[in-house]
């Protein structure tokens, strides 16, 4: 009996039309969320105004909480701006950056997109999973995220120092009960207001730079 010839017919391809859906993100919502979070931080001054003359210790604790919430507000904003910028690159609306080309995603996500390219919107979920392990409160980390999406923002020396000091104070409060060598660190209302002012000004710079890219 002769050998059977191998079947060399081309494998049948899936002929279904797969419509790739562009990722949809909303820059105005990112701004709205930031404004709401900042307002929540600032509203706590109404509580300290009633306490600082009679119960300074309680007022100081609220100021400390404001620092923690403020840095979380900045961190969340950078997370969202990163997703926005990466979505723009994915949609071919912004130029691809060198760092974007090196961005690593999970193989599970890669498999999902290969099999179902119409589900590209899942990219935002993948970014969230990756960024959960990252912190965007330190000035160099913020700069790196902006570089990733090709957004150019200049940080002056005062902004760098203030943002990094905010991060330091946040860590002291969140992880060390705001103590150094067993002694409580000092904090004032002016400290908190200075931090808030810096974050708001930096966010405005970033937001305007993102807007200018279209």
PDB file of N, CA and C in Angstrom, residues 87-159:
ATOM      1  N   UNK A  87      -3.909  55.338  25.359  1.00  0.00           N
ATOM      2  CA  UNK A  87      -5.051  55.091  24.482  1.00  0.00           C
ATOM      3  C   UNK A  87      -4.911  55.883  23.185  1.00  0.00           C
ATOM      4  N   UNK A  88      -4.445  57.122  23.308  1.00  0.00           N
ATOM      5  CA  UNK A  88      -4.235  57.953  22.125  1.00  0.00           C
ATOM      6  C   UNK A  88      -3.196  57.332  21.194  1.00  0.00           C
ATOM      7  N   UNK A  89      -2.152  56.758  21.773  1.00  0.00           N
ATOM      8  CA  UNK A  89      -1.117  56.114  20.960  1.00  0.00           C
ATOM      9  C   UNK A  89      -1.663  54.856  20.302  1.00  0.00           C
ATOM     10  N   UNK A  90      -2.397  54.057  21.069  1.00  0.00           N
ATOM     11  CA  UNK A  90      -3.011  52.837  20.531  1.00  0.00           C
ATOM     12  C   UNK A  90      -3.947  53.173  19.375  1.00  0.00           C
ATOM     13  N   UNK A  91      -4.667  54.277  19.500  1.00  0.00           N
ATOM     14  CA  UNK A  91      -5.622  54.691  18.462  1.00  0.00           C
ATOM     15  C   UNK A  91      -4.958  55.390  17.278  1.00  0.00           C
ATOM     16  N   UNK A  92      -3.606  55.465  17.313  1.00  0.00           N
ATOM     17  CA  UNK A  92      -2.839  56.151  16.252  1.00  0.00           C
ATOM     18  C   UNK A  92      -3.178  57.637  16.162  1.00  0.00           C
ATOM     19  N   UNK A  93      -3.569  58.220  17.276  1.00  0.00           N
ATOM     20  CA  UNK A  93      -3.852  59.653  17.315  1.00  0.00           C
ATOM     21  C   UNK A  93      -2.644  60.441  17.822  1.00  0.00           C
ATOM     22  N   UNK A  94      -1.770  59.782  18.555  1.00  0.00           N
ATOM     23  CA  UNK A  94      -0.508  60.363  19.000  1.00  0.00           C
ATOM     24  C   UNK A  94       0.639  59.509  18.488  1.00  0.00           C
ATOM     25  N   UNK A  95       1.802  60.125  18.371  1.00  0.00           N
ATOM     26  CA  UNK A  95       2.992  59.407  17.904  1.00  0.00           C
ATOM     27  C   UNK A  95       3.446  58.394  18.954  1.00  0.00           C
ATOM     28  N   UNK A  96       3.877  57.232  18.489  1.00  0.00           N
ATOM     29  CA  UNK A  96       4.384  56.197  19.376  1.00  0.00           C
ATOM     30  C   UNK A  96       5.736  56.609  19.957  1.00  0.00           C
ATOM     31  N   UNK A  97       5.906  56.451  21.248  1.00  0.00           N
ATOM     32  CA  UNK A  97       7.166  56.800  21.893  1.00  0.00           C
ATOM     33  C   UNK A  97       8.046  55.564  22.042  1.00  0.00           C
ATOM     34  N   UNK A  98       9.319  55.811  22.286  1.00  0.00           N
ATOM     35  CA  UNK A  98      10.267  54.711  22.496  1.00  0.00           C
ATOM     36  C   UNK A  98       9.869  53.877  23.708  1.00  0.00           C
ATOM     37  N   UNK A  99       9.483  54.566  24.794  1.00  0.00           N
ATOM     38  CA  UNK A  99       9.092  53.847  26.008  1.00  0.00           C
ATOM     39  C   UNK A  99       7.808  53.056  25.811  1.00  0.00           C
ATOM     40  N   UNK A 100       6.915  53.575  24.982  1.00  0.00           N
ATOM     41  CA  UNK A 100       5.670  52.852  24.701  1.00  0.00           C
ATOM     42  C   UNK A 100       5.980  51.519  23.995  1.00  0.00           C
ATOM     43  N   UNK A 101       6.931  51.551  23.080  1.00  0.00           N
ATOM     44  CA  UNK A 101       7.297  50.336  22.348  1.00  0.00           C
ATOM     45  C   UNK A 101       7.824  49.254  23.291  1.00  0.00           C
ATOM     46  N   UNK A 102       8.400  49.660  24.402  1.00  0.00           N
ATOM     47  CA  UNK A 102       8.982  48.700  25.350  1.00  0.00           C
ATOM     48  C   UNK A 102       8.000  48.304  26.454  1.00  0.00           C
ATOM     49  N   UNK A 103       6.821  48.879  26.437  1.00  0.00           N
ATOM     50  CA  UNK A 103       5.859  48.614  27.509  1.00  0.00           C
ATOM     51  C   UNK A 103       5.460  47.139  27.512  1.00  0.00           C
ATOM     52  N   UNK A 104       5.497  46.514  28.666  1.00  0.00           N
ATOM     53  CA  UNK A 104       5.245  45.076  28.766  1.00  0.00           C
ATOM     54  C   UNK A 104       3.841  44.803  29.299  1.00  0.00           C
ATOM     55  N   UNK A 105       3.150  43.900  28.608  1.00  0.00           N
ATOM     56  CA  UNK A 105       1.831  43.452  29.049  1.00  0.00           C
ATOM     57  C   UNK A 105       1.896  41.949  29.293  1.00  0.00           C
ATOM     58  N   UNK A 106       0.889  41.420  29.980  1.00  0.00           N
ATOM     59  CA  UNK A 106       0.866  39.996  30.285  1.00  0.00           C
ATOM     60  C   UNK A 106       0.579  39.174  29.034  1.00  0.00           C
ATOM     61  N   UNK A 107       1.057  37.945  29.030  1.00  0.00           N
ATOM     62  CA  UNK A 107       0.791  37.041  27.911  1.00  0.00           C
ATOM     63  C   UNK A 107      -0.700  36.706  27.833  1.00  0.00           C
ATOM     64  N   UNK A 108      -1.362  36.692  28.972  1.00  0.00           N
ATOM     65  CA  UNK A 108      -2.807  36.430  28.971  1.00  0.00           C
ATOM     66  C   UNK A 108      -3.537  37.510  28.187  1.00  0.00           C
ATOM     67  N   UNK A 109      -3.123  38.764  28.415  1.00  0.00           N
ATOM     68  CA  UNK A 109      -3.733  39.866  27.679  1.00  0.00           C
ATOM     69  C   UNK A 109      -3.388  39.776  26.196  1.00  0.00           C
ATOM     70  N   UNK A 110      -2.124  39.457  25.888  1.00  0.00           N
ATOM     71  CA  UNK A 110      -1.704  39.342  24.485  1.00  0.00           C
ATOM     72  C   UNK A 110      -2.533  38.276  23.764  1.00  0.00           C
ATOM     73  N   UNK A 111      -2.777  37.164  24.419  1.00  0.00           N
ATOM     74  CA  UNK A 111      -3.576  36.090  23.823  1.00  0.00           C
ATOM     75  C   UNK A 111      -5.006  36.562  23.568  1.00  0.00           C
ATOM     76  N   UNK A 112      -5.568  37.278  24.524  1.00  0.00           N
ATOM     77  CA  UNK A 112      -6.940  37.775  24.374  1.00  0.00           C
ATOM     78  C   UNK A 112      -7.060  38.694  23.168  1.00  0.00           C
ATOM     79  N   UNK A 113      -6.094  39.600  23.011  1.00  0.00           N
ATOM     80  CA  UNK A 113      -6.149  40.558  21.912  1.00  0.00           C
ATOM     81  C   UNK A 113      -5.904  39.888  20.570  1.00  0.00           C
ATOM     82  N   UNK A 114      -5.017  38.905  20.533  1.00  0.00           N
ATOM     83  CA  UNK A 114      -4.768  38.175  19.289  1.00  0.00           C
ATOM     84  C   UNK A 114      -6.030  37.457  18.828  1.00  0.00           C
ATOM     85  N   UNK A 115      -6.717  36.844  19.772  1.00  0.00           N
ATOM     86  CA  UNK A 115      -7.926  36.083  19.440  1.00  0.00           C
ATOM     87  C   UNK A 115      -9.143  36.974  19.227  1.00  0.00           C
ATOM     88  N   UNK A 116      -9.159  38.114  19.895  1.00  0.00           N
ATOM     89  CA  UNK A 116     -10.329  38.994  19.802  1.00  0.00           C
ATOM     90  C   UNK A 116      -9.888  40.449  19.720  1.00  0.00           C
ATOM     91  N   UNK A 117      -9.328  40.853  18.583  1.00  0.00           N
ATOM     92  CA  UNK A 117      -8.842  42.228  18.459  1.00  0.00           C
ATOM     93  C   UNK A 117      -9.936  43.273  18.623  1.00  0.00           C
ATOM     94  N   UNK A 118     -11.182  42.841  18.485  1.00  0.00           N
ATOM     95  CA  UNK A 118     -12.277  43.793  18.663  1.00  0.00           C
ATOM     96  C   UNK A 118     -12.423  44.205  20.135  1.00  0.00           C
ATOM     97  N   UNK A 119     -11.724  43.484  21.026  1.00  0.00           N
ATOM     98  CA  UNK A 119     -11.791  43.793  22.448  1.00  0.00           C
ATOM     99  C   UNK A 119     -10.606  44.630  22.912  1.00  0.00           C
ATOM    100  N   UNK A 120     -10.111  45.484  22.044  1.00  0.00           N
ATOM    101  CA  UNK A 120      -8.944  46.299  22.371  1.00  0.00           C
ATOM    102  C   UNK A 120      -9.182  47.190  23.585  1.00  0.00           C
ATOM    103  N   UNK A 121     -10.431  47.490  23.862  1.00  0.00           N
ATOM    104  CA  UNK A 121     -10.740  48.349  25.006  1.00  0.00           C
ATOM    105  C   UNK A 121     -10.280  47.718  26.328  1.00  0.00           C
ATOM    106  N   UNK A 122     -10.029  46.394  26.320  1.00  0.00           N
ATOM    107  CA  UNK A 122      -9.533  45.727  27.522  1.00  0.00           C
ATOM    108  C   UNK A 122      -8.131  46.207  27.889  1.00  0.00           C
ATOM    109  N   UNK A 123      -7.509  46.935  26.974  1.00  0.00           N
ATOM    110  CA  UNK A 123      -6.178  47.469  27.235  1.00  0.00           C
ATOM    111  C   UNK A 123      -6.170  48.347  28.476  1.00  0.00           C
ATOM    112  N   UNK A 124      -7.248  49.092  28.688  1.00  0.00           N
ATOM    113  CA  UNK A 124      -7.318  49.962  29.860  1.00  0.00           C
ATOM    114  C   UNK A 124      -7.294  49.149  31.148  1.00  0.00           C
ATOM    115  N   UNK A 125      -7.947  48.006  31.142  1.00  0.00           N
ATOM    116  CA  UNK A 125      -7.940  47.134  32.314  1.00  0.00           C
ATOM    117  C   UNK A 125      -6.546  46.576  32.553  1.00  0.00           C
ATOM    118  N   UNK A 126      -5.853  46.257  31.466  1.00  0.00           N
ATOM    119  CA  UNK A 126      -4.494  45.730  31.593  1.00  0.00           C
ATOM    120  C   UNK A 126      -3.566  46.786  32.189  1.00  0.00           C
ATOM    121  N   UNK A 127      -3.706  48.027  31.749  1.00  0.00           N
ATOM    122  CA  UNK A 127      -2.884  49.110  32.303  1.00  0.00           C
ATOM    123  C   UNK A 127      -3.154  49.261  33.795  1.00  0.00           C
ATOM    124  N   UNK A 128      -4.431  49.171  34.188  1.00  0.00           N
ATOM    125  CA  UNK A 128      -4.773  49.274  35.607  1.00  0.00           C
ATOM    126  C   UNK A 128      -4.088  48.188  36.421  1.00  0.00           C
ATOM    127  N   UNK A 129      -4.093  46.968  35.901  1.00  0.00           N
ATOM    128  CA  UNK A 129      -3.464  45.849  36.615  1.00  0.00           C
ATOM    129  C   UNK A 129      -1.965  46.099  36.793  1.00  0.00           C
ATOM    130  N   UNK A 130      -1.335  46.588  35.744  1.00  0.00           N
ATOM    131  CA  UNK A 130       0.109  46.850  35.804  1.00  0.00           C
ATOM    132  C   UNK A 130       0.409  48.001  36.755  1.00  0.00           C
ATOM    133  N   UNK A 131      -0.372  49.071  36.662  1.00  0.00           N
ATOM    134  CA  UNK A 131      -0.103  50.266  37.452  1.00  0.00           C
ATOM    135  C   UNK A 131      -0.448  50.122  38.921  1.00  0.00           C
ATOM    136  N   UNK A 132      -1.229  49.102  39.273  1.00  0.00           N
ATOM    137  CA  UNK A 132      -1.542  48.863  40.675  1.00  0.00           C
ATOM    138  C   UNK A 132      -0.277  48.617  41.494  1.00  0.00           C
ATOM    139  N   UNK A 133       0.756  48.137  40.816  1.00  0.00           N
ATOM    140  CA  UNK A 133       2.013  47.835  41.491  1.00  0.00           C
ATOM    141  C   UNK A 133       2.968  49.032  41.505  1.00  0.00           C
ATOM    142  N   UNK A 134       2.560  50.120  40.875  1.00  0.00           N
ATOM    143  CA  UNK A 134       3.438  51.275  40.716  1.00  0.00           C
ATOM    144  C   UNK A 134       2.928  52.481  41.499  1.00  0.00           C
ATOM    145  N   UNK A 135       3.842  53.388  41.799  1.00  0.00           N
ATOM    146  CA  UNK A 135       3.491  54.598  42.545  1.00  0.00           C
ATOM    147  C   UNK A 135       3.936  55.809  41.740  1.00  0.00           C
ATOM    148  N   UNK A 136       3.028  56.752  41.540  1.00  0.00           N
ATOM    149  CA  UNK A 136       3.332  57.948  40.761  1.00  0.00           C
ATOM    150  C   UNK A 136       3.229  59.202  41.632  1.00  0.00           C
ATOM    151  N   UNK A 137       3.894  59.171  42.779  1.00  0.00           N
ATOM    152  CA  UNK A 137       3.887  60.299  43.695  1.00  0.00           C
ATOM    153  C   UNK A 137       5.239  61.006  43.736  1.00  0.00           C
ATOM    154  N   UNK A 138       6.275  60.341  43.256  1.00  0.00           N
ATOM    155  CA  UNK A 138       7.625  60.907  43.255  1.00  0.00           C
ATOM    156  C   UNK A 138       7.861  61.593  41.922  1.00  0.00           C
ATOM    157  N   UNK A 139       8.574  62.701  41.932  1.00  0.00           N
ATOM    158  CA  UNK A 139       8.709  63.515  40.723  1.00  0.00           C
ATOM    159  C   UNK A 139       9.298  62.752  39.544  1.00  0.00           C
ATOM    160  N   UNK A 140      10.317  61.929  39.781  1.00  0.00           N
ATOM    161  CA  UNK A 140      10.935  61.192  38.676  1.00  0.00           C
ATOM    162  C   UNK A 140       9.974  60.168  38.080  1.00  0.00           C
ATOM    163  N   UNK A 141       9.150  59.565  38.921  1.00  0.00           N
ATOM    164  CA  UNK A 141       8.152  58.603  38.414  1.00  0.00           C
ATOM    165  C   UNK A 141       7.097  59.304  37.563  1.00  0.00           C
ATOM    166  N   UNK A 142       6.708  60.501  37.978  1.00  0.00           N
ATOM    167  CA  UNK A 142       5.740  61.281  37.198  1.00  0.00           C
ATOM    168  C   UNK A 142       6.341  61.644  35.844  1.00  0.00           C
ATOM    169  N   UNK A 143       7.577  62.108  35.859  1.00  0.00           N
ATOM    170  CA  UNK A 143       8.255  62.463  34.609  1.00  0.00           C
ATOM    171  C   UNK A 143       8.341  61.261  33.668  1.00  0.00           C
ATOM    172  N   UNK A 144       8.611  60.074  34.233  1.00  0.00           N
ATOM    173  CA  UNK A 144       8.735  58.871  33.413  1.00  0.00           C
ATOM    174  C   UNK A 144       7.416  58.516  32.747  1.00  0.00           C
ATOM    175  N   UNK A 145       6.312  58.690  33.474  1.00  0.00           N
ATOM    176  CA  UNK A 145       5.001  58.404  32.884  1.00  0.00           C
ATOM    177  C   UNK A 145       4.673  59.390  31.767  1.00  0.00           C
ATOM    178  N   UNK A 146       5.014  60.641  31.957  1.00  0.00           N
ATOM    179  CA  UNK A 146       4.772  61.638  30.910  1.00  0.00           C
ATOM    180  C   UNK A 146       5.639  61.347  29.684  1.00  0.00           C
ATOM    181  N   UNK A 147       6.862  60.899  29.913  1.00  0.00           N
ATOM    182  CA  UNK A 147       7.741  60.523  28.807  1.00  0.00           C
ATOM    183  C   UNK A 147       7.158  59.333  28.045  1.00  0.00           C
ATOM    184  N   UNK A 148       6.561  58.399  28.778  1.00  0.00           N
ATOM    185  CA  UNK A 148       5.948  57.221  28.175  1.00  0.00           C
ATOM    186  C   UNK A 148       4.899  57.599  27.137  1.00  0.00           C
ATOM    187  N   UNK A 149       4.112  58.642  27.435  1.00  0.00           N
ATOM    188  CA  UNK A 149       3.038  59.035  26.513  1.00  0.00           C
ATOM    189  C   UNK A 149       3.421  60.234  25.648  1.00  0.00           C
ATOM    190  N   UNK A 150       4.671  60.664  25.751  1.00  0.00           N
ATOM    191  CA  UNK A 150       5.141  61.732  24.865  1.00  0.00           C
ATOM    192  C   UNK A 150       4.635  63.110  25.214  1.00  0.00           C
ATOM    193  N   UNK A 151       4.415  63.363  26.509  1.00  0.00           N
ATOM    194  CA  UNK A 151       3.955  64.673  26.965  1.00  0.00           C
ATOM    195  C   UNK A 151       5.120  65.385  27.643  1.00  0.00           C
ATOM    196  N   UNK A 152       5.421  66.577  27.182  1.00  0.00           N
ATOM    197  CA  UNK A 152       6.554  67.337  27.709  1.00  0.00           C
ATOM    198  C   UNK A 152       6.076  68.396  28.685  1.00  0.00           C
ATOM    199  N   UNK A 153       6.516  68.285  29.933  1.00  0.00           N
ATOM    200  CA  UNK A 153       6.179  69.257  30.974  1.00  0.00           C
ATOM    201  C   UNK A 153       7.451  69.562  31.757  1.00  0.00           C
ATOM    202  N   UNK A 154       7.746  70.833  31.927  1.00  0.00           N
ATOM    203  CA  UNK A 154       8.933  71.223  32.677  1.00  0.00           C
ATOM    204  C   UNK A 154       8.603  71.358  34.163  1.00  0.00           C
ATOM    205  N   UNK A 155       9.452  70.793  34.996  1.00  0.00           N
ATOM    206  CA  UNK A 155       9.319  70.889  36.443  1.00  0.00           C
ATOM    207  C   UNK A 155      10.420  71.827  36.939  1.00  0.00           C
ATOM    208  N   UNK A 156      10.050  72.920  37.614  1.00  0.00           N
ATOM    209  CA  UNK A 156      11.098  73.758  38.173  1.00  0.00           C
ATOM    210  C   UNK A 156      11.602  73.135  39.481  1.00  0.00           C
ATOM    211  N   UNK A 157      12.693  73.671  39.997  1.00  0.00           N
ATOM    212  CA  UNK A 157      13.328  73.075  41.177  1.00  0.00           C
ATOM    213  C   UNK A 157      12.413  73.078  42.388  1.00  0.00           C
ATOM    214  N   UNK A 158      11.647  74.148  42.545  1.00  0.00           N
ATOM    215  CA  UNK A 158      10.729  74.226  43.687  1.00  0.00           C
ATOM    216  C   UNK A 158       9.647  73.154  43.597  1.00  0.00           C
ATOM    217  N   UNK A 159       9.131  72.919  42.392  1.00  0.00           N
ATOM    218  CA  UNK A 159       8.096  71.897  42.210  1.00  0.00           C
ATOM    219  C   UNK A 159       8.642  70.507  42.504  1.00  0.00           C
TER     220      UNK A 159
END
